[in-house]
Short mmCIF file of C-alpha atoms in Angstrom, two decimals:
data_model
loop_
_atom_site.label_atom_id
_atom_site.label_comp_id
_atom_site.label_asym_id
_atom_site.label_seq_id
_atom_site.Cartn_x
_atom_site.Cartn_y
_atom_site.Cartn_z
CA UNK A 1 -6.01 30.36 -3.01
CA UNK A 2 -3.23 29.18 -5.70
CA UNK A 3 -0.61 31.59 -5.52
CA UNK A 4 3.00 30.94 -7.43
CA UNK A 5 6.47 32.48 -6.49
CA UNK A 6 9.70 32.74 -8.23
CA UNK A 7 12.96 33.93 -7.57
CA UNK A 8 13.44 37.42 -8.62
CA UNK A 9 16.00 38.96 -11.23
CA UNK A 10 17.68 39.99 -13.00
CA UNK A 11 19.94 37.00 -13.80
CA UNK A 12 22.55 37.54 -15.52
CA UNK A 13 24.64 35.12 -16.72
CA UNK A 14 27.62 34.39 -19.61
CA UNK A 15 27.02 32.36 -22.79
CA UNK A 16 27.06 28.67 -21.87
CA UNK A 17 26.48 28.87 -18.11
CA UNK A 18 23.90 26.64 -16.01
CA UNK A 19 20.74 28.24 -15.76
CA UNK A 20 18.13 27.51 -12.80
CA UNK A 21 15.38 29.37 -12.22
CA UNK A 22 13.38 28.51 -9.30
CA UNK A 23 9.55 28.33 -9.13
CA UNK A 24 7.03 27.19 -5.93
CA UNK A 25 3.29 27.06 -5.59
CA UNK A 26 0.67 26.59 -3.39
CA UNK A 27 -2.65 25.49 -4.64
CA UNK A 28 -5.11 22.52 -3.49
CA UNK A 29 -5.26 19.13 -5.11
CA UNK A 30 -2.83 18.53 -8.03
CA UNK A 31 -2.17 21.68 -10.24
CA UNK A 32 -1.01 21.67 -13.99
CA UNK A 33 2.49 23.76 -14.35
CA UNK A 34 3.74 25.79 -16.80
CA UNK A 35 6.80 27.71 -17.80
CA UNK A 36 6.15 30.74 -20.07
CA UNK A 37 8.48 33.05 -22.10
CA UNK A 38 8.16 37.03 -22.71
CA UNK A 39 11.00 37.55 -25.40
CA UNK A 40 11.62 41.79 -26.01
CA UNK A 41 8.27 43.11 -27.91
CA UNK A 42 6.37 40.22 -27.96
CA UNK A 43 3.69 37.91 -26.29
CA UNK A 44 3.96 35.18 -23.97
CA UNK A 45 4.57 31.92 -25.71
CA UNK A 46 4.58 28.47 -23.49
CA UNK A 47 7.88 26.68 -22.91
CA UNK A 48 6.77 23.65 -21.20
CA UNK A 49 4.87 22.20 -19.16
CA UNK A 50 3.76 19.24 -16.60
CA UNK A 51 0.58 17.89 -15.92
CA UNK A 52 1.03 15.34 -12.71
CA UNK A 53 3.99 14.80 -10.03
CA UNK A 54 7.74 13.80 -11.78
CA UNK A 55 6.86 14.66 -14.87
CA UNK A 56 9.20 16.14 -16.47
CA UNK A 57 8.65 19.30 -19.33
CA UNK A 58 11.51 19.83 -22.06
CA UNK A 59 11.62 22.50 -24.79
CA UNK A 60 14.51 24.08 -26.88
CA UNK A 61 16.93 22.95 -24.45
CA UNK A 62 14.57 23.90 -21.11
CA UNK A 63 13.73 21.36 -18.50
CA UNK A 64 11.66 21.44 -14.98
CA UNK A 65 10.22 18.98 -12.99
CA UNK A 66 7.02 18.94 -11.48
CA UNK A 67 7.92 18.22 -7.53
CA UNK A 68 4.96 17.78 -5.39
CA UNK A 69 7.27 16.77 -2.42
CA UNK A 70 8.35 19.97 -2.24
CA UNK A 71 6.00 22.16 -4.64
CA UNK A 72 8.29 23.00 -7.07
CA UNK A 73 9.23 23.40 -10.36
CA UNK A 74 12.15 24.49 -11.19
CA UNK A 75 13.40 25.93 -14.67
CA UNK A 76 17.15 24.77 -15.90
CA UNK A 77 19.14 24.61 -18.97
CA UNK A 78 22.71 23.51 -19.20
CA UNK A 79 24.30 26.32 -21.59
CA UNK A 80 21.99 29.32 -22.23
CA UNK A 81 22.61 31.45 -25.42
CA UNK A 82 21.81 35.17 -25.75
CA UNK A 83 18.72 34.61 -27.93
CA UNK A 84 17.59 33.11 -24.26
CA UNK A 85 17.78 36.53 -22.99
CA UNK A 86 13.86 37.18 -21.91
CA UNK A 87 11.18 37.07 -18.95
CA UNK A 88 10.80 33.73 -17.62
CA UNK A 89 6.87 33.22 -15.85
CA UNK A 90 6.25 30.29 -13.54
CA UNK A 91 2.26 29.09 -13.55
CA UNK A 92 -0.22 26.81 -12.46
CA UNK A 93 -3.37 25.82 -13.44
CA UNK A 94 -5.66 24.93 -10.67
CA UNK A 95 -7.07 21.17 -10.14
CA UNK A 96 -11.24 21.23 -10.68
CA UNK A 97 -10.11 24.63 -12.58
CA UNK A 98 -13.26 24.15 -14.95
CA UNK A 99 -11.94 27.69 -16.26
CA UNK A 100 -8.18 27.08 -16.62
CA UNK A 101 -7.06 30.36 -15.82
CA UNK A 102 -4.01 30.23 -15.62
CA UNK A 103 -2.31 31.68 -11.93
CA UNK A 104 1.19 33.49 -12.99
CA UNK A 105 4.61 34.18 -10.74
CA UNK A 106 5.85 37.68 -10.94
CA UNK A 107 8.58 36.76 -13.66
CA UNK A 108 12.27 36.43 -13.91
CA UNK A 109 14.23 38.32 -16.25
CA UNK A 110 17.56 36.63 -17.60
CA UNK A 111 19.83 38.35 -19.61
CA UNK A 112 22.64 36.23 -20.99
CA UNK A 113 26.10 38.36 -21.93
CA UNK A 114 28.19 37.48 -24.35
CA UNK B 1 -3.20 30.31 -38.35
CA UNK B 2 -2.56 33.72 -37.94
CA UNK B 3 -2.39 33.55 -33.91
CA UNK B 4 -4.24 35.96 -31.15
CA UNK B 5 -4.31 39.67 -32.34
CA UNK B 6 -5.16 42.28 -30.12
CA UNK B 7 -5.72 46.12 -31.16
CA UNK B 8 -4.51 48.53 -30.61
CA UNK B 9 -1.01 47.82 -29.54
CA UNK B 10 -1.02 51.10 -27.59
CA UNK B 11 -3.00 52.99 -26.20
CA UNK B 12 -3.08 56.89 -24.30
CA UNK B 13 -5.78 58.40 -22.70
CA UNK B 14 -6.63 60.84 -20.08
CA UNK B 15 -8.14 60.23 -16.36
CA UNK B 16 -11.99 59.59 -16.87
CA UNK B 17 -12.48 58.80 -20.41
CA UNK B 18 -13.44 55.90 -21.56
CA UNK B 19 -11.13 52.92 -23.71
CA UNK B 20 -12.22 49.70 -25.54
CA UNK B 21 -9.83 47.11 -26.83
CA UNK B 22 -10.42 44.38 -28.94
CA UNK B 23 -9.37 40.90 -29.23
CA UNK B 24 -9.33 38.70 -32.07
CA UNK B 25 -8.24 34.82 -30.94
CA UNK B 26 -7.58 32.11 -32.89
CA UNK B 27 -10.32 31.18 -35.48
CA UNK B 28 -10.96 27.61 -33.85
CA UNK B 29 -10.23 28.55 -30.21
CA UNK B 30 -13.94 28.76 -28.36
CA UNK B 31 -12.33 30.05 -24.79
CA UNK B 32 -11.20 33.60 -24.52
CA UNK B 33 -9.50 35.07 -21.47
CA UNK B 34 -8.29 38.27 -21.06
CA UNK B 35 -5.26 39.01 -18.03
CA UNK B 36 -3.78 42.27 -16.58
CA UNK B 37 -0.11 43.24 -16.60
CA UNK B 38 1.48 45.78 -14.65
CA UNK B 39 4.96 45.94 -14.94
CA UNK B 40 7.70 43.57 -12.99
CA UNK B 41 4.65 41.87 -12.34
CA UNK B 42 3.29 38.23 -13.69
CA UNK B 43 -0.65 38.61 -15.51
CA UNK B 44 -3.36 38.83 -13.34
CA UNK B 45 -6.75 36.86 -14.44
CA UNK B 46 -9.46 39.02 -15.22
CA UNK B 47 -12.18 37.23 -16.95
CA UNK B 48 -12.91 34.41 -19.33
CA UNK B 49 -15.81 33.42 -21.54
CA UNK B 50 -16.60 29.73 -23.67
CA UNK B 51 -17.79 30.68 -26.98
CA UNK B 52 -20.19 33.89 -25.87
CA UNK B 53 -20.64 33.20 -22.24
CA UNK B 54 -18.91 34.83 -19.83
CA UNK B 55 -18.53 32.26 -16.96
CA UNK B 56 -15.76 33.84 -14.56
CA UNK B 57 -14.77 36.97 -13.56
CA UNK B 58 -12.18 38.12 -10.99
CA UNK B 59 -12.66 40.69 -8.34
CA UNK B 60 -9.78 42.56 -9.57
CA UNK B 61 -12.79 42.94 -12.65
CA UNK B 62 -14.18 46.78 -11.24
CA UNK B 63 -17.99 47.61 -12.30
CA UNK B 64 -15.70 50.32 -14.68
CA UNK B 65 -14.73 46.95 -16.37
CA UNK B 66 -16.67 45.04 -18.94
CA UNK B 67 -16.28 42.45 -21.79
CA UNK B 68 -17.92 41.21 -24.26
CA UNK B 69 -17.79 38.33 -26.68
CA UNK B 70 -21.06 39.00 -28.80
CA UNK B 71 -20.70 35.93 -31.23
CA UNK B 72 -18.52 33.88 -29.58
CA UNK B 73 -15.37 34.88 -31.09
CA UNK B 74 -13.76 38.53 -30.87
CA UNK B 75 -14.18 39.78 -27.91
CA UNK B 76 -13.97 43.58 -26.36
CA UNK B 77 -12.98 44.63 -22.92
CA UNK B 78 -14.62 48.26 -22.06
CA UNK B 79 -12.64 50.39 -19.27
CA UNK B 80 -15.19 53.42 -18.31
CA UNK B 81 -13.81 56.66 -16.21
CA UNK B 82 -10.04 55.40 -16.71
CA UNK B 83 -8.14 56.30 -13.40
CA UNK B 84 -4.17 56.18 -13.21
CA UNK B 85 -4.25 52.97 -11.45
CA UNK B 86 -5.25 51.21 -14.65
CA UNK B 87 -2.19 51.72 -16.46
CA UNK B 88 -1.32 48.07 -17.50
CA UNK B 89 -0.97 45.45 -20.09
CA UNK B 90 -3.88 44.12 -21.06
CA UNK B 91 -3.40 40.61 -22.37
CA UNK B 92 -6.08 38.19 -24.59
CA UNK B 93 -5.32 34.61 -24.89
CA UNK B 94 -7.58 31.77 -26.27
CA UNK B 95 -7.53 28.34 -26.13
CA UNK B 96 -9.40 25.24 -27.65
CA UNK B 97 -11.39 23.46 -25.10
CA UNK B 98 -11.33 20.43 -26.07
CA UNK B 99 -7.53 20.21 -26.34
CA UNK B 100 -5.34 18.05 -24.36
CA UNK B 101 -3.38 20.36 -22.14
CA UNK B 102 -6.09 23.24 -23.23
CA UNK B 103 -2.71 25.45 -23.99
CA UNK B 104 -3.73 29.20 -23.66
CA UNK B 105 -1.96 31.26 -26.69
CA UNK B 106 -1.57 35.17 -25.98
CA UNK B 107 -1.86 37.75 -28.03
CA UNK B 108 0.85 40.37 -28.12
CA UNK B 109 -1.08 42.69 -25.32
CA UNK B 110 -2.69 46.03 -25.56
CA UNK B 111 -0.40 48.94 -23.50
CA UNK B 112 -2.92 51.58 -21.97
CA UNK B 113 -1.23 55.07 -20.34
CA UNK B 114 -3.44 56.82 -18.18
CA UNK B 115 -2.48 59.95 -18.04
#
């Protein structure tokens, strides 16, 4: 079955630093990818996403790029700002998924100091 | 567009009794799904339906569990004799079929305690 893993947190970084977040799947066929955002107290609202291999998702400064070489998709951002501070879900959407569920990592929580 | 509302926010109950949440998605939006949290953990699919049929269902979904979407747009999920293992998040998103990346919106989650 699909399955999706992430690195786990926290992370914790300083104002301005290099964020990566690192994301794999396994699913059959070519899966749709998604990044998703928990900020404190509130739902999960999509960041980005890809639909085929090397495209590339941007949002608010967010990028990842859907590698089917190596079944990734890593999260990044060049200077993360406090307001980034949330829990970061990696997810895939299964090819021939006539339901879309959606197929979630275990989240990453980043906190970003100051 | 007043986004996915779910109700209640929270919700406390002791082992065996019975709980019902409600979900109310987008006015447009003619798929419904509804996903498990527990916490440190990513959602878990439950079910989904397409306007008022319910067309998948996980096995994580327990014969305790049921949902409804009567008219094709808010929908319930029903937990009967509640057991400690079913303290979670319970998430509702929706999404418009016929949409190009059919984006899933969530609502902001129902919190059940079993006590």
């Amino acid at each position: 079955g699909n399955s999706v893993t992430q690195m786990e947190g926290p992370v914790t970084l300083s104002e301005e630093a290099f964020l990566t977040i690192n994301c794999t799947y396994t699913a059959t066929g070519y899966p749709s990818l998604f990044w998703y955002v928990q900020y404190p107290g509130e739902g999960l609202q999509l960041l980005l996403k890809a639909t085929k291999a090397d495209d590339k998702g941007s949002n608010k400064g967010f990028e990842a790029t859907y590698r089917k070489e190596t079944t990734s998709f890593h999260l990044e951002k060049g200077s993360v700002q406090v307001s980034d501070s949330a829990v970061y879900f990696c997810a895939l959407r299964g090819f021939n998924n006539a339901g879309n569920m959606l197929t979630f990592g275990g989240g990453t929580r980043l906190m970003v100091k100051p | 567009d007043t986004g996915v509302s779910q109700d209640p926010r929270h919700k406390i109950t002791k082992r065996g009794q019975n709980v019902t949440f409600r979900c109310d998605p987008i006015s447009e939006h003619n798929r419904l799904y509804w996903y498990r949290q527990t916490l440190g953990q990513g959602p878990e699919f439950l079910t989904y339906f397409q306007n008022e049929a319910q067309l998948e269902k996980s096995r994580l979904l327990s014969d305790r569990f049921s949902a409804e979407r009567p008219k094709g747009s808010f929908s319930t999920l029903e937990i009967q004799r509640t057991e400690q293992g079913d303290s979670a998040m319970y998430l509702c998103a929706s999404s418009l079929r016929t949409s190009t990346y059919n984006e899933q919106f969530f609502g902001p989650g129902t919190r059940l305690t079993v006590l």
